[in-house]
PDB file of C-alpha atoms and ligand atoms in Angstrom:
ATOM      1  CA  MET A  73       0.000   0.000   0.000  1.00  0.00           C
ATOM      2  CA  HIS A  74       1.170   3.525  -0.783  1.00  0.00           C
ATOM      3  CA  LYS A  75       2.650   5.192   2.301  1.00  0.00           C
ATOM      4  CA  PRO A  76       1.922   8.888   2.926  1.00  0.00           C
ATOM      5  CA  THR A  77       4.380  11.437   1.559  1.00  0.00           C
ATOM      6  CA  ILE A  78       5.964  13.403   4.403  1.00  0.00           C
ATOM      7  CA  LEU A  79       7.380  16.928   4.415  1.00  0.00           C
ATOM      8  CA  ILE A  80       9.576  18.053   7.315  1.00  0.00           C
ATOM      9  CA  THR A  81      10.692  21.658   7.647  1.00  0.00           C
ATOM     10  CA  GLY A  82      14.245  22.124   8.901  1.00  0.00           C
ATOM     11  CA  GLY A  83      15.599  18.726   7.910  1.00  0.00           C
ATOM     12  CA  THR A  84      19.288  19.589   7.854  1.00  0.00           C
ATOM     13  CA  SER A  85      19.992  18.836  11.497  1.00  0.00           C
ATOM     14  CA  GLY A  86      18.692  17.639  14.841  1.00  0.00           C
ATOM     15  CA  ILE A  87      15.185  16.286  15.195  1.00  0.00           C
ATOM     16  CA  GLY A  88      14.185  17.063  11.600  1.00  0.00           C
ATOM     17  CA  LEU A  89      17.091  15.090  10.204  1.00  0.00           C
ATOM     18  CA  ALA A  90      16.484  12.119  12.523  1.00  0.00           C
ATOM     19  CA  THR A  91      12.787  12.169  11.619  1.00  0.00           C
ATOM     20  CA  ALA A  92      13.470  12.305   7.881  1.00  0.00           C
ATOM     21  CA  ARG A  93      15.768   9.302   8.220  1.00  0.00           C
ATOM     22  CA  LEU A  94      13.219   7.234  10.153  1.00  0.00           C
ATOM     23  CA  PHE A  95      10.443   7.908   7.636  1.00  0.00           C
ATOM     24  CA  ALA A  96      12.817   7.059   4.776  1.00  0.00           C
ATOM     25  CA  GLN A  97      13.822   3.812   6.513  1.00  0.00           C
ATOM     26  CA  ASN A  98      10.160   2.910   6.643  1.00  0.00           C
ATOM     27  CA  GLY A  99       9.572   3.439   2.936  1.00  0.00           C
ATOM     28  CA  HIS A 100       7.899   6.860   2.858  1.00  0.00           C
ATOM     29  CA  ALA A 101       8.599   9.456   0.207  1.00  0.00           C
ATOM     30  CA  VAL A 102      10.286  12.226   2.239  1.00  0.00           C
ATOM     31  CA  VAL A 103      10.857  15.885   1.454  1.00  0.00           C
ATOM     32  CA  ILE A 104      12.905  18.101   3.736  1.00  0.00           C
ATOM     33  CA  THR A 105      13.096  21.862   3.502  1.00  0.00           C
ATOM     34  CA  ALA A 106      16.345  23.710   4.067  1.00  0.00           C
ATOM     35  CA  ARG A 107      17.967  27.089   3.594  1.00  0.00           C
ATOM     36  CA  ASP A 108      21.457  25.781   2.913  1.00  0.00           C
ATOM     37  CA  ALA A 109      21.706  23.948  -0.407  1.00  0.00           C
ATOM     38  CA  ALA A 110      25.059  22.268   0.235  1.00  0.00           C
ATOM     39  CA  ARG A 111      23.974  20.854   3.591  1.00  0.00           C
ATOM     40  CA  ALA A 112      20.606  19.770   2.212  1.00  0.00           C
ATOM     41  CA  GLN A 113      22.232  17.922  -0.672  1.00  0.00           C
ATOM     42  CA  ALA A 114      24.611  16.161   1.703  1.00  0.00           C
ATOM     43  CA  VAL A 115      21.755  15.158   4.036  1.00  0.00           C
ATOM     44  CA  VAL A 116      19.614  13.823   1.185  1.00  0.00           C
ATOM     45  CA  ALA A 117      22.550  11.845  -0.218  1.00  0.00           C
ATOM     46  CA  ALA A 118      23.385  10.405   3.205  1.00  0.00           C
ATOM     47  CA  ILE A 119      19.794   9.393   4.001  1.00  0.00           C
ATOM     48  CA  GLY A 120      19.450   7.837   0.536  1.00  0.00           C
ATOM     49  CA  ALA A 121      22.650   5.858   1.023  1.00  0.00           C
ATOM     50  CA  GLN A 122      21.773   4.760   4.582  1.00  0.00           C
ATOM     51  CA  THR A 123      18.194   3.708   3.833  1.00  0.00           C
ATOM     52  CA  GLY A 124      18.285   2.705   0.145  1.00  0.00           C
ATOM     53  CA  ASN A 125      15.157   4.839  -0.332  1.00  0.00           C
ATOM     54  CA  PRO A 126      15.369   6.784  -3.639  1.00  0.00           C
ATOM     55  CA  GLU A 127      12.376   8.983  -2.765  1.00  0.00           C
ATOM     56  CA  VAL A 128      14.166  11.453  -0.496  1.00  0.00           C
ATOM     57  CA  ARG A 129      14.529  15.022  -1.739  1.00  0.00           C
ATOM     58  CA  TRP A 130      14.737  18.590  -0.550  1.00  0.00           C
ATOM     59  CA  LEU A 131      13.216  21.975  -1.297  1.00  0.00           C
ATOM     60  CA  TRP A 132      14.804  25.319  -0.595  1.00  0.00           C
ATOM     61  CA  GLY A 133      12.946  27.443   1.933  1.00  0.00           C
ATOM     62  CA  ASP A 134      13.865  30.303   4.267  1.00  0.00           C
ATOM     63  CA  LEU A 135      11.282  30.670   7.029  1.00  0.00           C
ATOM     64  CA  SER A 136      12.635  33.898   8.474  1.00  0.00           C
ATOM     65  CA  THR A 137      10.338  36.188   6.459  1.00  0.00           C
ATOM     66  CA  ILE A 138       6.698  36.140   5.418  1.00  0.00           C
ATOM     67  CA  ALA A 139       7.667  36.205   1.735  1.00  0.00           C
ATOM     68  CA  GLY A 140      10.090  33.300   2.260  1.00  0.00           C
ATOM     69  CA  CYS A 141       7.318  31.197   3.808  1.00  0.00           C
ATOM     70  CA  GLN A 142       4.831  32.132   1.100  1.00  0.00           C
ATOM     71  CA  GLU A 143       7.343  31.209  -1.610  1.00  0.00           C
ATOM     72  CA  LEU A 144       7.892  27.850   0.077  1.00  0.00           C
ATOM     73  CA  VAL A 145       4.135  27.209   0.031  1.00  0.00           C
ATOM     74  CA  VAL A 146       4.087  27.788  -3.727  1.00  0.00           C
ATOM     75  CA  ARG A 147       7.088  25.469  -4.182  1.00  0.00           C
ATOM     76  CA  ILE A 148       5.529  22.693  -2.075  1.00  0.00           C
ATOM     77  CA  ARG A 149       2.192  22.936  -3.913  1.00  0.00           C
ATOM     78  CA  ARG A 150       4.027  22.578  -7.219  1.00  0.00           C
ATOM     79  CA  GLU A 151       6.603  19.940  -6.248  1.00  0.00           C
ATOM     80  CA  VAL A 152       4.778  17.809  -3.653  1.00  0.00           C
ATOM     81  CA  PRO A 153       1.130  17.663  -4.788  1.00  0.00           C
ATOM     82  CA  ASP A 154       0.617  14.281  -3.041  1.00  0.00           C
ATOM     83  CA  LEU A 155       1.638  15.602   0.396  1.00  0.00           C
ATOM     84  CA  GLN A 156      -0.252  13.974   3.268  1.00  0.00           C
ATOM     85  CA  VAL A 157       1.837  14.755   6.359  1.00  0.00           C
ATOM     86  CA  LEU A 158       3.305  18.183   7.142  1.00  0.00           C
ATOM     87  CA  ILE A 159       5.705  18.332  10.080  1.00  0.00           C
ATOM     88  CA  ASN A 160       6.403  21.930  11.115  1.00  0.00           C
ATOM     89  CA  ASN A 161       9.719  21.193  12.800  1.00  0.00           C
ATOM     90  CA  ALA A 162      12.049  24.096  11.931  1.00  0.00           C
ATOM     91  CA  GLY A 163      12.615  26.231  14.968  1.00  0.00           C
ATOM     92  CA  VAL A 164      14.953  28.746  16.522  1.00  0.00           C
ATOM     93  CA  PHE A 165      15.856  29.710  20.072  1.00  0.00           C
ATOM     94  CA  MET A 166      17.030  33.300  19.782  1.00  0.00           C
ATOM     95  CA  THR A 167      18.898  34.565  22.806  1.00  0.00           C
ATOM     96  CA  GLU A 168      19.119  38.066  21.325  1.00  0.00           C
ATOM     97  CA  LYS A 169      16.331  40.180  19.935  1.00  0.00           C
ATOM     98  CA  VAL A 170      16.431  40.196  16.140  1.00  0.00           C
ATOM     99  CA  LEU A 171      13.610  41.703  14.108  1.00  0.00           C
ATOM    100  CA  ASN A 172      13.050  40.383  10.600  1.00  0.00           C
ATOM    101  CA  PRO A 173      12.420  42.701   7.620  1.00  0.00           C
ATOM    102  CA  ASP A 174       8.657  42.425   8.272  1.00  0.00           C
ATOM    103  CA  GLY A 175       9.202  43.777  11.800  1.00  0.00           C
ATOM    104  CA  PHE A 176       8.584  40.479  13.629  1.00  0.00           C
ATOM    105  CA  GLU A 177      10.784  39.069  16.365  1.00  0.00           C
ATOM    106  CA  THR A 178      12.582  36.006  14.993  1.00  0.00           C
ATOM    107  CA  ASN A 179      11.338  33.415  17.538  1.00  0.00           C
ATOM    108  CA  PHE A 180       7.815  34.540  16.716  1.00  0.00           C
ATOM    109  CA  MET A 181       8.470  34.445  12.970  1.00  0.00           C
ATOM    110  CA  VAL A 182      10.048  31.005  12.708  1.00  0.00           C
ATOM    111  CA  ASN A 183       8.269  29.188  15.542  1.00  0.00           C
ATOM    112  CA  TYR A 184       4.778  30.618  15.017  1.00  0.00           C
ATOM    113  CA  LEU A 185       4.231  32.567  11.787  1.00  0.00           C
ATOM    114  CA  ALA A 186       6.016  30.064   9.548  1.00  0.00           C
ATOM    115  CA  PRO A 187       3.900  27.072  10.662  1.00  0.00           C
ATOM    116  CA  PHE A 188       0.772  29.259  10.322  1.00  0.00           C
ATOM    117  CA  ILE A 189       1.645  30.235   6.739  1.00  0.00           C
ATOM    118  CA  LEU A 190       2.613  26.708   5.699  1.00  0.00           C
ATOM    119  CA  SER A 191      -0.346  24.965   7.307  1.00  0.00           C
ATOM    120  CA  THR A 192      -3.011  27.383   6.089  1.00  0.00           C
ATOM    121  CA  GLY A 193      -1.380  27.651   2.654  1.00  0.00           C
ATOM    122  CA  LEU A 194      -1.340  23.875   2.197  1.00  0.00           C
ATOM    123  CA  ALA A 195      -4.620  22.974   3.938  1.00  0.00           C
ATOM    124  CA  ASP A 196      -6.744  22.680   0.793  1.00  0.00           C
ATOM    125  CA  MET A 197      -4.132  20.429  -0.852  1.00  0.00           C
ATOM    126  CA  LEU A 198      -3.854  18.277   2.287  1.00  0.00           C
ATOM    127  CA  ALA A 199      -7.646  18.033   2.401  1.00  0.00           C
ATOM    128  CA  ARG A 200      -7.700  16.724  -1.171  1.00  0.00           C
ATOM    129  CA  ASN A 201      -5.102  14.107  -0.162  1.00  0.00           C
ATOM    130  CA  HIS A 202      -6.954  13.109   3.037  1.00  0.00           C
ATOM    131  CA  PRO A 203      -6.468  11.511   5.464  1.00  0.00           C
ATOM    132  CA  ALA A 204      -3.776  14.073   6.260  1.00  0.00           C
ATOM    133  CA  ARG A 205      -1.952  15.140   9.389  1.00  0.00           C
ATOM    134  CA  ILE A 206      -0.191  18.316  10.479  1.00  0.00           C
ATOM    135  CA  LEU A 207       2.256  18.077  13.389  1.00  0.00           C
ATOM    136  CA  ASN A 208       3.750  21.107  15.099  1.00  0.00           C
ATOM    137  CA  VAL A 209       6.960  20.496  17.014  1.00  0.00           C
ATOM    138  CA  SER A 210       6.367  22.226  20.314  1.00  0.00           C
ATOM    139  CA  THR A 211       7.916  22.055  23.767  1.00  0.00           C
ATOM    140  CA  GLY A 212       6.781  21.668  27.353  1.00  0.00           C
ATOM    141  CA  LEU A 213       8.277  25.152  27.801  1.00  0.00           C
ATOM    142  CA  HIS A 214       5.183  26.637  26.148  1.00  0.00           C
ATOM    143  CA  LEU A 215       3.472  25.916  29.494  1.00  0.00           C
ATOM    144  CA  SER A 216       5.440  28.780  31.055  1.00  0.00           C
ATOM    145  CA  GLY A 217       4.980  31.118  28.087  1.00  0.00           C
ATOM    146  CA  HIS A 218       2.998  34.359  28.104  1.00  0.00           C
ATOM    147  CA  PHE A 219       1.398  35.723  24.993  1.00  0.00           C
ATOM    148  CA  ASP A 220       0.569  39.398  24.565  1.00  0.00           C
ATOM    149  CA  LEU A 221      -0.686  40.302  21.115  1.00  0.00           C
ATOM    150  CA  ALA A 222       0.550  43.893  21.416  1.00  0.00           C
ATOM    151  CA  GLN A 223       4.039  42.946  22.616  1.00  0.00           C
ATOM    152  CA  THR A 224       5.180  39.426  21.729  1.00  0.00           C
ATOM    153  CA  PRO A 225       5.079  39.564  17.904  1.00  0.00           C
ATOM    154  CA  TYR A 226       7.363  42.596  17.845  1.00  0.00           C
ATOM    155  CA  GLY A 227       9.653  41.509  20.681  1.00  0.00           C
ATOM    156  CA  HIS A 228       8.624  44.412  22.946  1.00  0.00           C
ATOM    157  CA  ASP A 229       8.566  41.844  25.770  1.00  0.00           C
ATOM    158  CA  PHE A 230      11.762  40.135  24.572  1.00  0.00           C
ATOM    159  CA  GLY A 231      13.581  37.833  26.954  1.00  0.00           C
ATOM    160  CA  ALA A 232      16.486  35.526  26.112  1.00  0.00           C
ATOM    161  CA  ARG A 233      14.504  32.560  27.410  1.00  0.00           C
ATOM    162  CA  ALA A 234      10.965  33.934  27.498  1.00  0.00           C
ATOM    163  CA  SER A 235      10.559  34.744  23.805  1.00  0.00           C
ATOM    164  CA  TYR A 236      11.066  31.128  22.719  1.00  0.00           C
ATOM    165  CA  ARG A 237       8.386  30.004  25.191  1.00  0.00           C
ATOM    166  CA  ASN A 238       6.051  32.815  24.135  1.00  0.00           C
ATOM    167  CA  ALA A 239       6.380  31.960  20.452  1.00  0.00           C
ATOM    168  CA  LYS A 240       5.746  28.282  21.189  1.00  0.00           C
ATOM    169  CA  LEU A 241       2.671  29.303  23.187  1.00  0.00           C
ATOM    170  CA  ALA A 242       1.423  31.228  20.132  1.00  0.00           C
ATOM    171  CA  ASN A 243       2.057  28.063  18.119  1.00  0.00           C
ATOM    172  CA  ALA A 244      -0.010  26.067  20.639  1.00  0.00           C
ATOM    173  CA  LEU A 245      -2.899  28.567  20.379  1.00  0.00           C
ATOM    174  CA  HIS A 246      -2.684  28.197  16.612  1.00  0.00           C
ATOM    175  CA  THR A 247      -2.611  24.385  16.750  1.00  0.00           C
ATOM    176  CA  VAL A 248      -5.970  24.233  18.521  1.00  0.00           C
ATOM    177  CA  GLU A 249      -7.568  26.974  16.438  1.00  0.00           C
ATOM    178  CA  LEU A 250      -6.457  25.369  13.167  1.00  0.00           C
ATOM    179  CA  ALA A 251      -7.604  21.928  14.327  1.00  0.00           C
ATOM    180  CA  GLN A 252     -11.071  23.330  14.985  1.00  0.00           C
ATOM    181  CA  ARG A 253     -11.223  25.208  11.704  1.00  0.00           C
ATOM    182  CA  LEU A 254     -10.225  22.071   9.755  1.00  0.00           C
ATOM    183  CA  GLN A 255     -12.729  19.760  11.474  1.00  0.00           C
ATOM    184  CA  GLY A 256     -14.492  17.562   8.940  1.00  0.00           C
ATOM    185  CA  ARG A 257     -11.904  18.098   6.185  1.00  0.00           C
ATOM    186  CA  GLY A 258      -9.841  14.983   6.834  1.00  0.00           C
ATOM    187  CA  ILE A 259      -6.850  16.791   8.386  1.00  0.00           C
ATOM    188  CA  THR A 260      -5.790  16.410  11.993  1.00  0.00           C
ATOM    189  CA  VAL A 261      -3.564  19.011  13.666  1.00  0.00           C
ATOM    190  CA  ASN A 262      -1.571  18.202  16.801  1.00  0.00           C
ATOM    191  CA  ALA A 263       1.502  19.460  18.646  1.00  0.00           C
ATOM    192  CA  PHE A 264       4.086  17.582  20.630  1.00  0.00           C
ATOM    193  CA  SER A 265       7.176  17.969  22.737  1.00  0.00           C
ATOM    194  CA  PRO A 266       9.926  15.702  21.454  1.00  0.00           C
ATOM    195  CA  GLY A 267      11.764  15.583  24.814  1.00  0.00           C
ATOM    196  CA  LEU A 268      15.321  16.834  25.381  1.00  0.00           C
ATOM    197  CA  PHE A 269      17.972  16.353  22.721  1.00  0.00           C
ATOM    198  CA  ASN A 270      21.381  17.911  22.313  1.00  0.00           C
ATOM    199  CA  THR A 271      20.762  19.943  19.146  1.00  0.00           C
ATOM    200  CA  THR A 272      21.624  23.449  17.982  1.00  0.00           C
ATOM    201  CA  VAL A 273      18.450  24.787  19.579  1.00  0.00           C
ATOM    202  CA  MET A 274      19.484  23.409  22.965  1.00  0.00           C
ATOM    203  CA  LYS A 275      23.021  24.740  22.645  1.00  0.00           C
ATOM    204  CA  ALA A 276      21.485  28.184  22.140  1.00  0.00           C
ATOM    205  CA  ARG A 277      19.926  27.741  25.578  1.00  0.00           C
ATOM    206  CA  GLY A 278      23.358  27.086  27.052  1.00  0.00           C
ATOM    207  CA  LEU A 279      22.544  23.412  27.650  1.00  0.00           C
ATOM    208  CA  THR A 280      25.729  21.961  26.257  1.00  0.00           C
ATOM    209  CA  HIS A 281      26.658  19.435  28.923  1.00  0.00           C
ATOM    210  CA  LEU A 282      25.632  15.886  28.198  1.00  0.00           C
ATOM    211  CA  PHE A 283      25.683  14.508  31.736  1.00  0.00           C
ATOM    212  CA  PHE A 284      24.859  15.662  35.224  1.00  0.00           C
ATOM    213  CA  LYS A 285      25.663  14.251  38.643  1.00  0.00           C
ATOM    214  CA  TYR A 286      23.004  13.680  41.253  1.00  0.00           C
ATOM    215  CA  ALA A 287      23.445  11.865  44.590  1.00  0.00           C
ATOM    216  CA  GLY A 288      26.787  10.495  43.445  1.00  0.00           C
ATOM    217  CA  ALA A 289      25.429   8.954  40.239  1.00  0.00           C
ATOM    218  CA  VAL A 290      25.943  10.218  36.677  1.00  0.00           C
ATOM    219  CA  TYR A 291      22.889  10.681  34.474  1.00  0.00           C
ATOM    220  CA  ALA A 292      22.593  11.508  30.781  1.00  0.00           C
ATOM    221  CA  LEU A 293      20.743  14.796  30.278  1.00  0.00           C
ATOM    222  CA  PHE A 294      20.088  14.151  26.633  1.00  0.00           C
ATOM    223  CA  ARG A 295      19.112  10.929  24.944  1.00  0.00           C
ATOM    224  CA  PRO A 296      20.547   9.806  21.581  1.00  0.00           C
ATOM    225  CA  ILE A 297      19.156  12.040  18.847  1.00  0.00           C
ATOM    226  CA  ALA A 298      17.748   9.108  16.815  1.00  0.00           C
ATOM    227  CA  GLY A 299      15.145   8.699  19.572  1.00  0.00           C
ATOM    228  CA  SER A 300      13.721  12.138  18.773  1.00  0.00           C
ATOM    229  CA  ALA A 301      12.126  10.710  15.628  1.00  0.00           C
ATOM    230  CA  LEU A 302       9.960   8.183  17.476  1.00  0.00           C
ATOM    231  CA  ALA A 303       7.287  10.648  18.594  1.00  0.00           C
ATOM    232  CA  PRO A 304       6.760  12.342  15.198  1.00  0.00           C
ATOM    233  CA  TYR A 305       6.772   8.958  13.468  1.00  0.00           C
ATOM    234  CA  TYR A 306       4.157   7.586  15.843  1.00  0.00           C
ATOM    235  CA  LEU A 307       1.998  10.728  15.790  1.00  0.00           C
ATOM    236  CA  ALA A 308       2.074  10.863  11.979  1.00  0.00           C
ATOM    237  CA  THR A 309       1.282   7.214  11.356  1.00  0.00           C
ATOM    238  CA  ALA A 310      -0.526   5.535  14.290  1.00  0.00           C
ATOM    239  CA  PRO A 311      -3.929   4.283  13.093  1.00  0.00           C
ATOM    240  CA  THR A 312      -5.270   4.806  16.633  1.00  0.00           C
ATOM    241  CA  LEU A 313      -4.731   8.559  16.210  1.00  0.00           C
ATOM    242  CA  ALA A 314      -6.903   8.859  13.082  1.00  0.00           C
ATOM    243  CA  GLY A 315      -9.342  11.659  13.899  1.00  0.00           C
ATOM    244  CA  VAL A 316      -7.473  12.774  17.037  1.00  0.00           C
ATOM    245  CA  THR A 317      -6.963  16.508  16.626  1.00  0.00           C
ATOM    246  CA  GLY A 318      -6.171  19.686  18.563  1.00  0.00           C
ATOM    247  CA  ARG A 319      -4.128  17.804  21.154  1.00  0.00           C
ATOM    248  CA  PHE A 320      -0.722  18.131  22.786  1.00  0.00           C
ATOM    249  CA  PHE A 321       1.532  15.134  23.332  1.00  0.00           C
ATOM    250  CA  TYR A 322       4.641  14.750  25.439  1.00  0.00           C
ATOM    251  CA  GLN A 323       6.547  12.437  23.115  1.00  0.00           C
ATOM    252  CA  GLN A 324       3.937   9.728  22.412  1.00  0.00           C
ATOM    253  CA  GLU A 325       1.737  10.337  25.439  1.00  0.00           C
ATOM    254  CA  PRO A 326      -1.268  12.682  25.574  1.00  0.00           C
ATOM    255  CA  ALA A 327      -0.495  15.739  27.704  1.00  0.00           C
ATOM    256  CA  ALA A 328      -2.102  19.085  28.512  1.00  0.00           C
ATOM    257  CA  PHE A 329      -1.617  22.342  26.640  1.00  0.00           C
ATOM    258  CA  ALA A 330      -0.996  25.498  28.669  1.00  0.00           C
ATOM    259  CA  PRO A 331      -4.265  26.755  30.231  1.00  0.00           C
ATOM    260  CA  GLN A 332      -4.224  29.907  28.011  1.00  0.00           C
ATOM    261  CA  VAL A 333      -4.750  27.676  24.982  1.00  0.00           C
ATOM    262  CA  ALA A 334      -8.350  27.100  26.129  1.00  0.00           C
ATOM    263  CA  ASP A 335      -9.013  30.850  25.699  1.00  0.00           C
ATOM    264  CA  ALA A 336     -11.061  30.845  22.486  1.00  0.00           C
ATOM    265  CA  ALA A 337     -11.183  34.650  22.303  1.00  0.00           C
ATOM    266  CA  LEU A 338      -7.380  34.877  22.437  1.00  0.00           C
ATOM    267  CA  ARG A 339      -7.007  32.130  19.825  1.00  0.00           C
ATOM    268  CA  GLN A 340      -9.408  33.899  17.470  1.00  0.00           C
ATOM    269  CA  GLN A 341      -7.813  37.303  18.042  1.00  0.00           C
ATOM    270  CA  LEU A 342      -4.407  35.854  17.167  1.00  0.00           C
ATOM    271  CA  TRP A 343      -5.859  34.139  14.092  1.00  0.00           C
ATOM    272  CA  GLN A 344      -7.539  37.315  12.787  1.00  0.00           C
ATOM    273  CA  GLN A 345      -4.491  39.463  13.499  1.00  0.00           C
ATOM    274  CA  THR A 346      -2.253  36.969  11.705  1.00  0.00           C
ATOM    275  CA  LEU A 347      -4.496  37.030   8.635  1.00  0.00           C
ATOM    276  CA  ALA A 348      -4.292  40.836   8.709  1.00  0.00           C
ATOM    277  CA  TRP A 349      -0.464  40.731   8.863  1.00  0.00           C
ATOM    278  CA  LEU A 350      -0.413  38.353   5.885  1.00  0.00           C
ATOM    279  CA  ALA A 351      -2.941  40.273   3.761  1.00  0.00           C
TER     280      ALA A 351
HETATM  281  N1  NAP B 404      16.235  19.756  20.974  1.00  0.00           N
HETATM  282  C1  NAP B 404      15.324  19.725  21.929  1.00  0.00           C
HETATM  283  O1  NAP B 404      15.567  19.207  23.039  1.00  0.00           O
HETATM  284  C2  NAP B 404      13.962  20.298  21.681  1.00  0.00           C
HETATM  285  C3  NAP B 404      13.038  20.297  22.734  1.00  0.00           C
HETATM  286  C4  NAP B 404      11.763  20.813  22.504  1.00  0.00           C
HETATM  287  C5  NAP B 404      11.427  21.287  21.229  1.00  0.00           C
HETATM  288  N2  NAP B 404      12.363  21.302  20.237  1.00  0.00           N
HETATM  289  C6  NAP B 404      11.940  21.802  18.919  1.00  0.00           C
HETATM  290  O2  NAP B 404      12.343  20.879  17.937  1.00  0.00           O
HETATM  291  C7  NAP B 404      12.428  21.546  16.671  1.00  0.00           C
HETATM  292  C8  NAP B 404      13.718  21.154  15.976  1.00  0.00           C
HETATM  293  O3  NAP B 404      14.794  21.696  16.709  1.00  0.00           O
HETATM  294  P1  NAP B 404      16.160  20.919  16.950  1.00  0.00           P
HETATM  295  O4  NAP B 404      16.277  20.728  18.408  1.00  0.00           O
HETATM  296  O5  NAP B 404      16.266  19.746  16.046  1.00  0.00           O
HETATM  297  O6  NAP B 404      17.194  22.079  16.573  1.00  0.00           O
HETATM  298  P2  NAP B 404      18.176  22.286  15.314  1.00  0.00           P
HETATM  299  O7  NAP B 404      19.114  21.148  15.204  1.00  0.00           O
HETATM  300  O8  NAP B 404      18.705  23.648  15.502  1.00  0.00           O
HETATM  301  O9  NAP B 404      17.207  22.234  14.054  1.00  0.00           O
HETATM  302  C9  NAP B 404      16.430  23.337  13.676  1.00  0.00           C
HETATM  303  C10 NAP B 404      16.141  23.243  12.197  1.00  0.00           C
HETATM  304  O10 NAP B 404      15.342  24.389  11.827  1.00  0.00           O
HETATM  305  C11 NAP B 404      15.964  25.025  10.709  1.00  0.00           C
HETATM  306  N3  NAP B 404      15.731  26.458  10.681  1.00  0.00           N
HETATM  307  C12 NAP B 404      15.968  27.366  11.655  1.00  0.00           C
HETATM  308  N4  NAP B 404      15.683  28.603  11.219  1.00  0.00           N
HETATM  309  C13 NAP B 404      15.259  28.480   9.947  1.00  0.00           C
HETATM  310  C14 NAP B 404      14.836  29.402   8.967  1.00  0.00           C
HETATM  311  N5  NAP B 404      14.791  30.726   9.189  1.00  0.00           N
HETATM  312  N6  NAP B 404      14.447  28.928   7.758  1.00  0.00           N
HETATM  313  C15 NAP B 404      14.486  27.615   7.502  1.00  0.00           C
HETATM  314  N7  NAP B 404      14.900  26.687   8.379  1.00  0.00           N
HETATM  315  C16 NAP B 404      15.281  27.123   9.593  1.00  0.00           C
HETATM  316  C17 NAP B 404      17.441  24.753  10.894  1.00  0.00           C
HETATM  317  O11 NAP B 404      18.121  24.978   9.683  1.00  0.00           O
HETATM  318  P3  NAP B 404      19.650  25.538   9.708  1.00  0.00           P
HETATM  319  O12 NAP B 404      20.453  24.336  10.032  1.00  0.00           O
HETATM  320  O13 NAP B 404      19.828  26.085   8.336  1.00  0.00           O
HETATM  321  O14 NAP B 404      19.713  26.576  10.780  1.00  0.00           O
HETATM  322  C18 NAP B 404      17.415  23.286  11.331  1.00  0.00           C
HETATM  323  O15 NAP B 404      17.283  22.439  10.227  1.00  0.00           O
HETATM  324  C19 NAP B 404      12.315  23.037  16.973  1.00  0.00           C
HETATM  325  O16 NAP B 404      11.013  23.470  16.648  1.00  0.00           O
HETATM  326  C20 NAP B 404      12.561  23.110  18.475  1.00  0.00           C
HETATM  327  O17 NAP B 404      11.940  24.225  19.058  1.00  0.00           O
HETATM  328  C21 NAP B 404      13.612  20.819  20.434  1.00  0.00           C
END
């Protein structure tokens, strides 16, 4: 039987790369997006060689601006018309405030606006290819995020740790709102925390040590990166999750979103404001 075609944003390293490899090993057609052609070509060649799967390719896409995201939508619609699973994985953890040319703080742009633009821009195509799934790579840190529509998008409330959490909270609000808006169209939308892995994003948080000592014993802080692919693989393919939508998972287990995510007025305000920014 034909296995769903998967697209993973940010497939050149970390969790995206591990996830692309696992899907390829299991016979899926896999597309990664990347903003560095040389690295993308090397990753695609390596995954092809390791898995023997010839259906691994990449598309260029820079998610740091609205136009870059919109161009990627056009490219995906043209090049991957059979897409069934979109994994919004690309993410940044900015420890300094950087505004993009559109005026948005970069955590907010890459971790929230990019998934919004990709998911809404591809929804009709995914619906035609149903059953389809959208997965947003989130974090348990969104639970301690704060979202202020007047401040967060522009980095007025910037904090070296807070802005990542706040952007992921915006992404969580979006996950539930999109899931509700796509009800009945054959697309589920969920978010998950992959757990802790020693990737570039974590190094940006200053978490570079691999082990810690507690009560005389040595523990590994991070698990092997290959394990980070298990949750997205399960959430994208498990037959038991057909129809499960608008949920948060900690790895493969159902978990609770931050309480603010239940605020329908806030979710709708963010949705309408985002459409206005994109108009
Ligand atoms: N690692 C963890 O423990 C952990 C925990 C919770 C959640 N997460 C989430 O997991 C996801 C993957 O992160 P990771 O840990 O695997 O980190 P990573 O190794 O830094 O991977 C991030 C990926 O996103 C891409 N990316 C970043 N900015 C981009 C942009 N402007 N345009 C296009 N692509 C861009 C990166 O491409 P370049 O290589 O070109 O920069 C890279 O491929 C993120 O959403 C992160 O928030 C990670």
